[in-house]
Short mmCIF file of C-alpha atoms and ligand atoms in Angstrom, two decimals:
data_model
loop_
_atom_site.label_atom_id
_atom_site.label_comp_id
_atom_site.label_asym_id
_atom_site.label_seq_id
_atom_site.Cartn_x
_atom_site.Cartn_y
_atom_site.Cartn_z
CA MET A 1 -124.90 -8.74 27.93
CA GLN A 2 -126.47 -11.47 25.67
CA ARG A 3 -123.36 -11.51 23.46
CA LYS A 4 -121.00 -12.68 26.22
CA PRO A 5 -121.67 -16.51 26.18
CA PHE A 6 -121.27 -16.36 22.41
CA THR A 7 -117.89 -14.59 22.66
CA TYR A 8 -116.73 -17.14 25.24
CA LEU A 9 -117.75 -19.95 22.96
CA ILE A 10 -115.77 -18.48 20.08
CA LEU A 11 -112.72 -17.97 22.32
CA ILE A 12 -112.82 -21.48 23.73
CA THR A 13 -113.30 -23.00 20.22
CA SER A 14 -110.35 -20.94 18.85
CA PHE A 15 -108.21 -22.04 21.82
CA PHE A 16 -108.88 -25.74 21.12
CA ILE A 17 -108.34 -25.26 17.38
CA ALA A 18 -104.99 -23.58 18.13
CA ILE A 19 -103.94 -26.40 20.43
CA GLY A 20 -104.99 -28.95 17.75
CA PHE A 21 -102.82 -27.18 15.12
CA PHE A 22 -99.92 -26.97 17.50
CA ILE A 23 -100.08 -30.71 18.31
CA TYR A 24 -100.39 -31.57 14.62
CA TYR A 25 -97.44 -29.43 13.52
CA TYR A 26 -95.30 -30.56 16.47
CA GLN A 27 -95.86 -34.21 15.47
CA GLN A 28 -95.18 -33.39 11.81
CA MET A 29 -91.90 -31.77 12.81
CA GLN A 30 -90.91 -34.81 14.87
CA VAL A 31 -91.67 -37.10 11.91
CA ASN A 32 -89.64 -34.89 9.51
CA ASP A 33 -86.71 -34.72 11.90
CA GLN A 34 -86.66 -38.47 12.21
CA LYS A 35 -86.88 -38.89 8.42
CA MET A 36 -83.99 -36.42 7.96
CA GLN A 37 -81.87 -38.18 10.54
CA GLU A 38 -82.54 -41.55 8.86
CA ALA A 39 -81.70 -40.05 5.45
CA ILE A 40 -78.39 -38.56 6.71
CA THR A 41 -77.28 -41.80 8.31
CA ALA A 42 -78.41 -43.91 5.35
CA GLU A 43 -76.94 -41.72 2.62
CA THR A 44 -73.69 -40.54 4.07
CA PRO A 45 -72.00 -43.18 6.18
CA LEU A 46 -68.50 -42.05 7.07
CA PRO A 47 -65.77 -43.46 4.78
CA THR A 48 -63.79 -46.31 6.34
CA TYR A 49 -60.43 -44.58 5.81
CA HIS A 50 -59.40 -41.08 6.71
CA PHE A 51 -56.01 -39.99 5.24
CA ALA A 52 -54.23 -36.69 5.71
CA LEU A 53 -52.25 -35.25 2.76
CA ILE A 54 -49.84 -32.48 3.64
CA GLY A 55 -48.32 -30.44 0.83
CA GLU A 56 -45.89 -27.52 0.60
CA GLU A 57 -48.10 -24.62 -0.36
CA MET A 58 -51.88 -24.33 -0.55
CA ASN A 59 -52.26 -21.59 -3.14
CA HIS A 60 -49.93 -23.08 -5.70
CA ASP A 61 -50.86 -24.48 -9.13
CA TYR A 62 -48.62 -27.51 -8.73
CA TRP A 63 -49.97 -28.43 -5.26
CA ARG A 64 -53.56 -27.75 -6.30
CA LEU A 65 -53.13 -30.56 -8.87
CA VAL A 66 -51.64 -32.89 -6.25
CA GLY A 67 -54.71 -32.22 -4.10
CA GLU A 68 -57.14 -32.78 -6.97
CA GLY A 69 -55.56 -36.03 -7.92
CA ALA A 70 -55.81 -37.27 -4.29
CA LYS A 71 -59.37 -36.04 -3.80
CA LYS A 72 -60.50 -37.83 -7.02
CA THR A 73 -60.02 -41.16 -5.28
CA GLU A 74 -62.86 -40.30 -2.91
CA SER A 75 -65.39 -41.02 -5.66
CA GLU A 76 -63.85 -44.41 -6.40
CA TYR A 77 -62.83 -45.75 -2.97
CA ASP A 78 -64.09 -45.82 0.63
CA VAL A 79 -61.78 -42.98 1.67
CA PHE A 80 -61.82 -39.37 2.86
CA VAL A 81 -58.74 -37.33 1.99
CA GLU A 82 -58.02 -34.30 4.16
CA TYR A 83 -55.76 -32.14 2.12
CA ASP A 84 -53.89 -29.34 3.86
CA ALA A 85 -50.76 -27.18 3.44
CA PRO A 86 -49.33 -23.89 4.68
CA LYS A 87 -50.56 -20.88 2.77
CA ARG A 88 -46.95 -20.12 1.81
CA SER A 89 -44.07 -22.57 1.90
CA ASN A 90 -43.18 -22.85 5.56
CA PRO A 91 -41.58 -26.12 6.77
CA GLU A 92 -42.32 -25.38 10.47
CA GLU A 93 -46.03 -24.92 9.82
CA GLN A 94 -45.99 -28.04 7.62
CA LEU A 95 -44.46 -30.00 10.50
CA LYS A 96 -47.17 -28.72 12.82
CA LEU A 97 -49.84 -29.91 10.35
CA PHE A 98 -48.05 -33.26 10.30
CA ASP A 99 -48.02 -33.48 14.14
CA MET A 100 -51.72 -32.60 14.28
CA ALA A 101 -52.51 -35.38 11.81
CA ILE A 102 -50.62 -37.84 14.04
CA LYS A 103 -52.49 -36.59 17.16
CA SER A 104 -55.85 -36.90 15.44
CA LYS A 105 -54.98 -40.53 14.73
CA VAL A 106 -55.79 -40.54 10.99
CA ASP A 107 -55.46 -43.91 9.18
CA GLY A 108 -52.50 -42.77 6.98
CA ILE A 109 -50.41 -39.68 6.28
CA ILE A 110 -49.06 -38.59 2.87
CA VAL A 111 -46.47 -35.87 3.29
CA GLN A 112 -43.83 -33.99 1.32
CA ALA A 113 -40.60 -34.66 3.26
CA LEU A 114 -39.21 -31.15 2.73
CA ASN A 115 -36.12 -31.41 4.89
CA ASP A 116 -34.30 -33.48 7.57
CA HIS A 117 -36.73 -32.34 10.30
CA PHE A 118 -39.42 -34.46 8.64
CA THR A 119 -37.54 -37.73 9.33
CA PRO A 120 -38.15 -37.93 13.09
CA MET A 121 -41.76 -36.94 12.61
CA ILE A 122 -42.26 -39.69 9.99
CA ASN A 123 -40.67 -42.20 12.37
CA LYS A 124 -42.92 -41.02 15.18
CA ALA A 125 -46.05 -41.51 13.04
CA VAL A 126 -44.93 -44.99 12.07
CA ARG A 127 -44.11 -45.90 15.67
CA GLU A 128 -47.60 -44.83 16.62
CA GLY A 129 -49.04 -47.19 13.99
CA ILE A 130 -49.80 -44.62 11.24
CA PRO A 131 -48.40 -45.53 7.87
CA VAL A 132 -46.61 -42.76 5.99
CA VAL A 133 -46.14 -42.25 2.24
CA THR A 134 -43.82 -39.45 1.11
CA ILE A 135 -44.80 -37.48 -1.93
CA ASP A 136 -42.85 -35.15 -4.32
CA THR A 137 -39.83 -35.17 -1.98
CA ASP A 138 -38.58 -38.37 -0.44
CA SER A 139 -37.01 -39.23 2.86
CA PRO A 140 -35.39 -42.59 2.10
CA GLY A 141 -33.59 -42.68 5.51
CA SER A 142 -36.92 -42.58 7.40
CA SER A 143 -39.25 -45.44 8.10
CA ARG A 144 -41.79 -44.26 5.51
CA HIS A 145 -43.61 -47.08 3.76
CA ALA A 146 -43.32 -45.71 0.24
CA TYR A 147 -42.38 -42.73 -1.95
CA VAL A 148 -44.56 -41.52 -4.84
CA GLY A 149 -43.15 -38.83 -7.10
CA THR A 150 -40.60 -37.79 -9.70
CA ASP A 151 -37.18 -39.40 -9.80
CA ASN A 152 -35.62 -36.04 -9.05
CA TYR A 153 -32.04 -36.95 -9.85
CA GLN A 154 -33.15 -38.37 -13.23
CA ALA A 155 -35.24 -35.28 -13.95
CA GLY A 156 -32.15 -33.18 -13.32
CA ARG A 157 -30.25 -35.24 -15.82
CA LEU A 158 -33.01 -34.78 -18.37
CA ALA A 159 -32.76 -31.04 -17.91
CA GLY A 160 -28.98 -31.18 -18.41
CA GLU A 161 -29.27 -33.28 -21.53
CA ALA A 162 -31.94 -30.93 -22.98
CA LEU A 163 -29.71 -27.87 -22.33
CA VAL A 164 -26.70 -29.58 -23.96
CA THR A 165 -28.74 -30.51 -27.05
CA ASP A 166 -30.49 -27.14 -27.39
CA THR A 167 -27.35 -25.04 -26.97
CA ASN A 168 -25.14 -27.36 -29.06
CA GLY A 169 -23.01 -27.83 -25.96
CA THR A 170 -21.98 -24.18 -25.52
CA ALA A 171 -23.43 -22.15 -22.65
CA THR A 172 -22.64 -20.06 -19.64
CA VAL A 173 -25.25 -21.11 -17.10
CA GLY A 174 -26.90 -19.51 -14.15
CA ILE A 175 -29.03 -21.74 -11.89
CA ILE A 176 -31.98 -20.75 -9.76
CA SER A 177 -32.89 -23.63 -7.39
CA GLY A 178 -36.22 -23.70 -5.52
CA SER A 179 -34.19 -24.23 -2.36
CA LEU A 180 -30.62 -25.16 -1.67
CA ASP A 181 -31.68 -27.23 1.44
CA ASN A 182 -34.52 -29.37 0.05
CA PRO A 183 -33.44 -32.84 -1.14
CA HIS A 184 -35.54 -32.84 -4.32
CA HIS A 185 -33.98 -29.56 -5.50
CA GLN A 186 -30.52 -30.80 -4.51
CA LEU A 187 -31.06 -33.93 -6.60
CA ARG A 188 -32.30 -31.91 -9.58
CA LEU A 189 -29.16 -29.87 -9.31
CA GLN A 190 -26.87 -32.88 -8.95
CA GLY A 191 -28.42 -34.68 -11.95
CA PHE A 192 -27.98 -31.53 -14.04
CA LYS A 193 -24.39 -31.00 -12.96
CA ASP A 194 -23.49 -34.62 -13.62
CA VAL A 195 -24.47 -34.14 -17.25
CA VAL A 196 -23.22 -30.64 -18.06
CA GLU A 197 -19.95 -30.80 -16.13
CA ASN A 198 -18.65 -33.31 -18.63
CA MET A 199 -19.09 -30.81 -21.41
CA GLU A 200 -16.20 -28.59 -22.23
CA GLY A 201 -18.30 -25.77 -23.66
CA ILE A 202 -20.63 -25.52 -20.65
CA GLU A 203 -19.83 -23.61 -17.44
CA ILE A 204 -22.04 -23.01 -14.41
CA VAL A 205 -21.17 -19.56 -13.10
CA ALA A 206 -23.70 -19.06 -10.31
CA ILE A 207 -26.29 -20.92 -8.18
CA GLU A 208 -28.93 -19.20 -6.05
CA GLU A 209 -32.29 -20.12 -4.48
CA SER A 210 -35.77 -18.61 -4.98
CA ASN A 211 -37.61 -20.12 -1.98
CA ILE A 212 -40.08 -21.26 -4.70
CA THR A 213 -41.33 -17.67 -5.24
CA ARG A 214 -41.42 -15.87 -8.52
CA VAL A 215 -40.32 -12.59 -6.90
CA GLU A 216 -37.15 -14.08 -5.44
CA ALA A 217 -36.38 -15.93 -8.64
CA GLU A 218 -36.61 -12.62 -10.50
CA GLU A 219 -34.42 -10.78 -7.93
CA LYS A 220 -31.74 -13.54 -7.95
CA ALA A 221 -31.73 -13.85 -11.72
CA TYR A 222 -31.48 -10.07 -12.05
CA SER A 223 -28.44 -9.77 -9.73
CA MET A 224 -26.84 -12.84 -11.36
CA LEU A 225 -27.22 -11.28 -14.78
CA THR A 226 -25.74 -8.01 -13.64
CA GLU A 227 -22.75 -9.74 -12.01
CA HIS A 228 -22.23 -12.26 -14.78
CA GLN A 229 -23.00 -10.45 -17.97
CA ASP A 230 -21.82 -13.46 -20.01
CA ILE A 231 -24.71 -15.75 -18.85
CA THR A 232 -26.39 -17.27 -21.92
CA ALA A 233 -28.66 -19.86 -20.29
CA PHE A 234 -30.64 -20.44 -17.07
CA TYR A 235 -31.86 -23.53 -15.37
CA GLY A 236 -34.74 -23.27 -12.81
CA THR A 237 -35.58 -26.22 -10.59
CA SER A 238 -39.07 -25.24 -9.48
CA SER A 239 -42.38 -24.11 -10.94
CA TYR A 240 -42.11 -20.26 -10.77
CA ASN A 241 -38.38 -19.94 -11.43
CA GLY A 242 -38.86 -19.71 -15.18
CA LEU A 243 -41.29 -16.76 -14.77
CA GLY A 244 -38.78 -14.90 -12.62
CA ILE A 245 -35.86 -15.62 -14.90
CA VAL A 246 -37.75 -14.39 -18.00
CA ALA A 247 -38.87 -11.20 -16.19
CA ALA A 248 -35.31 -10.41 -15.09
CA ALA A 249 -33.92 -11.10 -18.59
CA GLU A 250 -36.63 -8.85 -20.02
CA SER A 251 -35.83 -5.94 -17.72
CA LEU A 252 -32.15 -6.17 -18.77
CA GLU A 253 -33.14 -6.56 -22.43
CA LYS A 254 -31.51 -9.97 -22.63
CA LYS A 255 -34.68 -12.04 -23.08
CA ASP A 256 -34.34 -12.73 -26.79
CA ASP A 257 -30.91 -14.34 -26.57
CA MET A 258 -31.40 -16.23 -23.34
CA TYR A 259 -31.93 -20.00 -23.21
CA VAL A 260 -34.27 -20.91 -20.33
CA ILE A 261 -35.17 -24.37 -19.06
CA THR A 262 -37.35 -24.77 -15.99
CA PHE A 263 -39.59 -27.26 -14.13
CA ASP A 264 -43.34 -27.76 -14.37
CA THR A 265 -46.00 -27.35 -17.02
CA ILE A 266 -48.08 -24.83 -15.08
CA ASP A 267 -50.20 -22.61 -17.42
CA GLU A 268 -47.89 -19.57 -17.17
CA ASN A 269 -44.87 -21.62 -18.16
CA ILE A 270 -46.74 -23.11 -21.09
CA GLU A 271 -47.67 -19.55 -22.25
CA LEU A 272 -43.97 -18.50 -22.07
CA LEU A 273 -42.99 -21.61 -23.98
CA GLU A 274 -45.55 -20.73 -26.70
CA GLU A 275 -44.10 -17.21 -26.85
CA GLY A 276 -40.58 -18.58 -27.09
CA ASP A 277 -39.39 -17.01 -23.82
CA ILE A 278 -38.93 -20.41 -22.15
CA ASP A 279 -37.23 -22.97 -24.31
CA ALA A 280 -37.90 -26.25 -22.50
CA ILE A 281 -39.84 -27.47 -19.51
CA VAL A 282 -39.28 -30.53 -17.38
CA GLU A 283 -42.76 -31.96 -16.89
CA GLN A 284 -43.82 -33.72 -13.72
CA HIS A 285 -47.20 -35.25 -13.05
CA PRO A 286 -48.58 -33.76 -9.80
CA PHE A 287 -52.14 -34.94 -10.37
CA GLU A 288 -50.95 -38.50 -10.81
CA MET A 289 -48.70 -38.23 -7.70
CA GLY A 290 -51.68 -37.21 -5.58
CA ASN A 291 -53.88 -39.92 -7.03
CA GLN A 292 -51.25 -42.70 -6.82
CA SER A 293 -50.30 -41.76 -3.26
CA ILE A 294 -53.83 -42.48 -2.02
CA ARG A 295 -53.98 -45.79 -3.97
CA THR A 296 -50.59 -46.78 -2.44
CA MET A 297 -51.87 -45.91 1.04
CA LEU A 298 -55.05 -47.94 0.50
CA ASP A 299 -52.84 -50.88 -0.42
CA ILE A 300 -50.79 -50.40 2.71
CA VAL A 301 -53.79 -50.25 5.10
CA ASN A 302 -55.25 -53.29 3.36
CA ASP A 303 -52.01 -55.27 3.64
CA ARG A 304 -51.57 -55.58 -0.11
CA GLN A 305 -48.17 -55.58 -1.70
CA ILE A 306 -46.82 -52.19 -2.71
CA GLN A 307 -44.03 -50.71 -4.80
CA ASN A 308 -41.87 -48.90 -2.21
CA VAL A 309 -40.68 -46.37 -4.73
CA PHE A 310 -43.23 -45.33 -7.31
CA HIS A 311 -41.71 -42.97 -9.80
CA THR A 312 -44.13 -40.89 -11.79
CA ASP A 313 -42.91 -39.86 -15.28
CA SER A 314 -40.90 -36.82 -16.15
CA SER A 315 -40.07 -35.66 -19.65
CA ILE A 316 -39.06 -32.59 -21.62
CA VAL A 317 -41.67 -30.38 -23.30
CA ARG A 318 -40.48 -28.04 -26.06
CA LYS A 319 -42.46 -25.70 -28.37
CA GLU A 320 -42.05 -28.29 -31.17
CA ASN A 321 -43.93 -31.02 -29.28
CA LEU A 322 -46.41 -28.73 -27.57
CA ALA A 323 -49.41 -29.60 -29.77
CA GLY A 324 -48.98 -33.32 -29.15
CA TRP A 325 -48.46 -32.59 -25.45
CA LYS A 326 -51.68 -30.56 -25.23
CA ALA A 327 -53.70 -33.33 -26.90
CA LYS A 328 -52.28 -35.93 -24.61
CA ARG A 329 -52.90 -33.79 -21.54
CA MET A 330 -56.55 -33.18 -22.50
CA ALA A 331 -57.06 -36.96 -22.83
CA ALA A 332 -55.36 -37.68 -19.54
CA ASN A 333 -56.73 -34.72 -17.59
CA ASP A 334 -53.40 -34.16 -15.77
C1 BGC B 1 -41.59 -29.12 -6.82
C2 BGC B 1 -42.40 -28.87 -5.63
C3 BGC B 1 -42.47 -27.40 -5.31
C4 BGC B 1 -42.94 -26.64 -6.49
C5 BGC B 1 -42.84 -25.21 -6.16
C6 BGC B 1 -42.06 -28.26 -7.96
O1 BGC B 1 -41.19 -28.40 -9.05
O2 BGC B 1 -41.63 -30.44 -7.21
O3 BGC B 1 -41.78 -29.47 -4.50
O4 BGC B 1 -43.33 -27.15 -4.27
O5 BGC B 1 -42.10 -26.93 -7.59
O6 BGC B 1 -42.71 -24.30 -7.19
#
């Protein structure tokens, strides 16, 4: 009986201590929340410009470099670059991404104008006040503000000249284009033809498309080689065509005598060049394209003068100049 008041005293004291702790920790939490909020708003103000960059294919070495070049500008300028692309090349999906970027009212859109259907969409964006820069593939008939990328016709000519030199002007040629519909591949084909068609010893016997996949390039090269057993040289106009061509020539035991020229210095092409299975590569500069496209867009939104057509370099890489090329690439990080 005597212990009861003492127990009550302990219970009441514990109750007040618990309330005290609760109030203290609640206040501390409020202070921390406020500090965090202040820190977030002070440290990460949203960049002034939000640009959308829409490429052809997300999981592709070439487009990964375009994206990296573009994203690099975020550390130098007041800009956020939203880079997106279909998982696999798919113009309809690419157009949907384009439309979504217009609807979300970004400050600028950089897009690969893969075919004619992109022209009305570019014009729509510009009508709605969103500047557009085309990248890699141009749409000169649209109201785009600028194009940043390879001079594709000239790059095709370079390929033709390299083939003429390396084969001493004698070759029976099969061509694997990335696509027969896309303007940049058409220009690469036209440039090539304009050079080799003047040569008596050179004949183009077949032209097919790979839809920029290695598998289709291999299938098409294989059936070409079976139909035209006299083919001595191949020209591929996109990144993975060389890999497909070499694989097809290998299965038909024609690899050693085949001359192969293809586009893009992706790692696998460089390895095949080192091994002597690819003879020459037309180099483009995807990292620089991505980077320059954002700089051009920043000039546009800031009303600064721009170069409407900004051609990034293209050149021929052969095994003989590979060491110099590697050293230059390491220095340039492209
Ligand atoms: C072209 C890109 C294309 C890529 C695919 C490049 O040579 O410039 O447009 O997406 O090849 O392989």
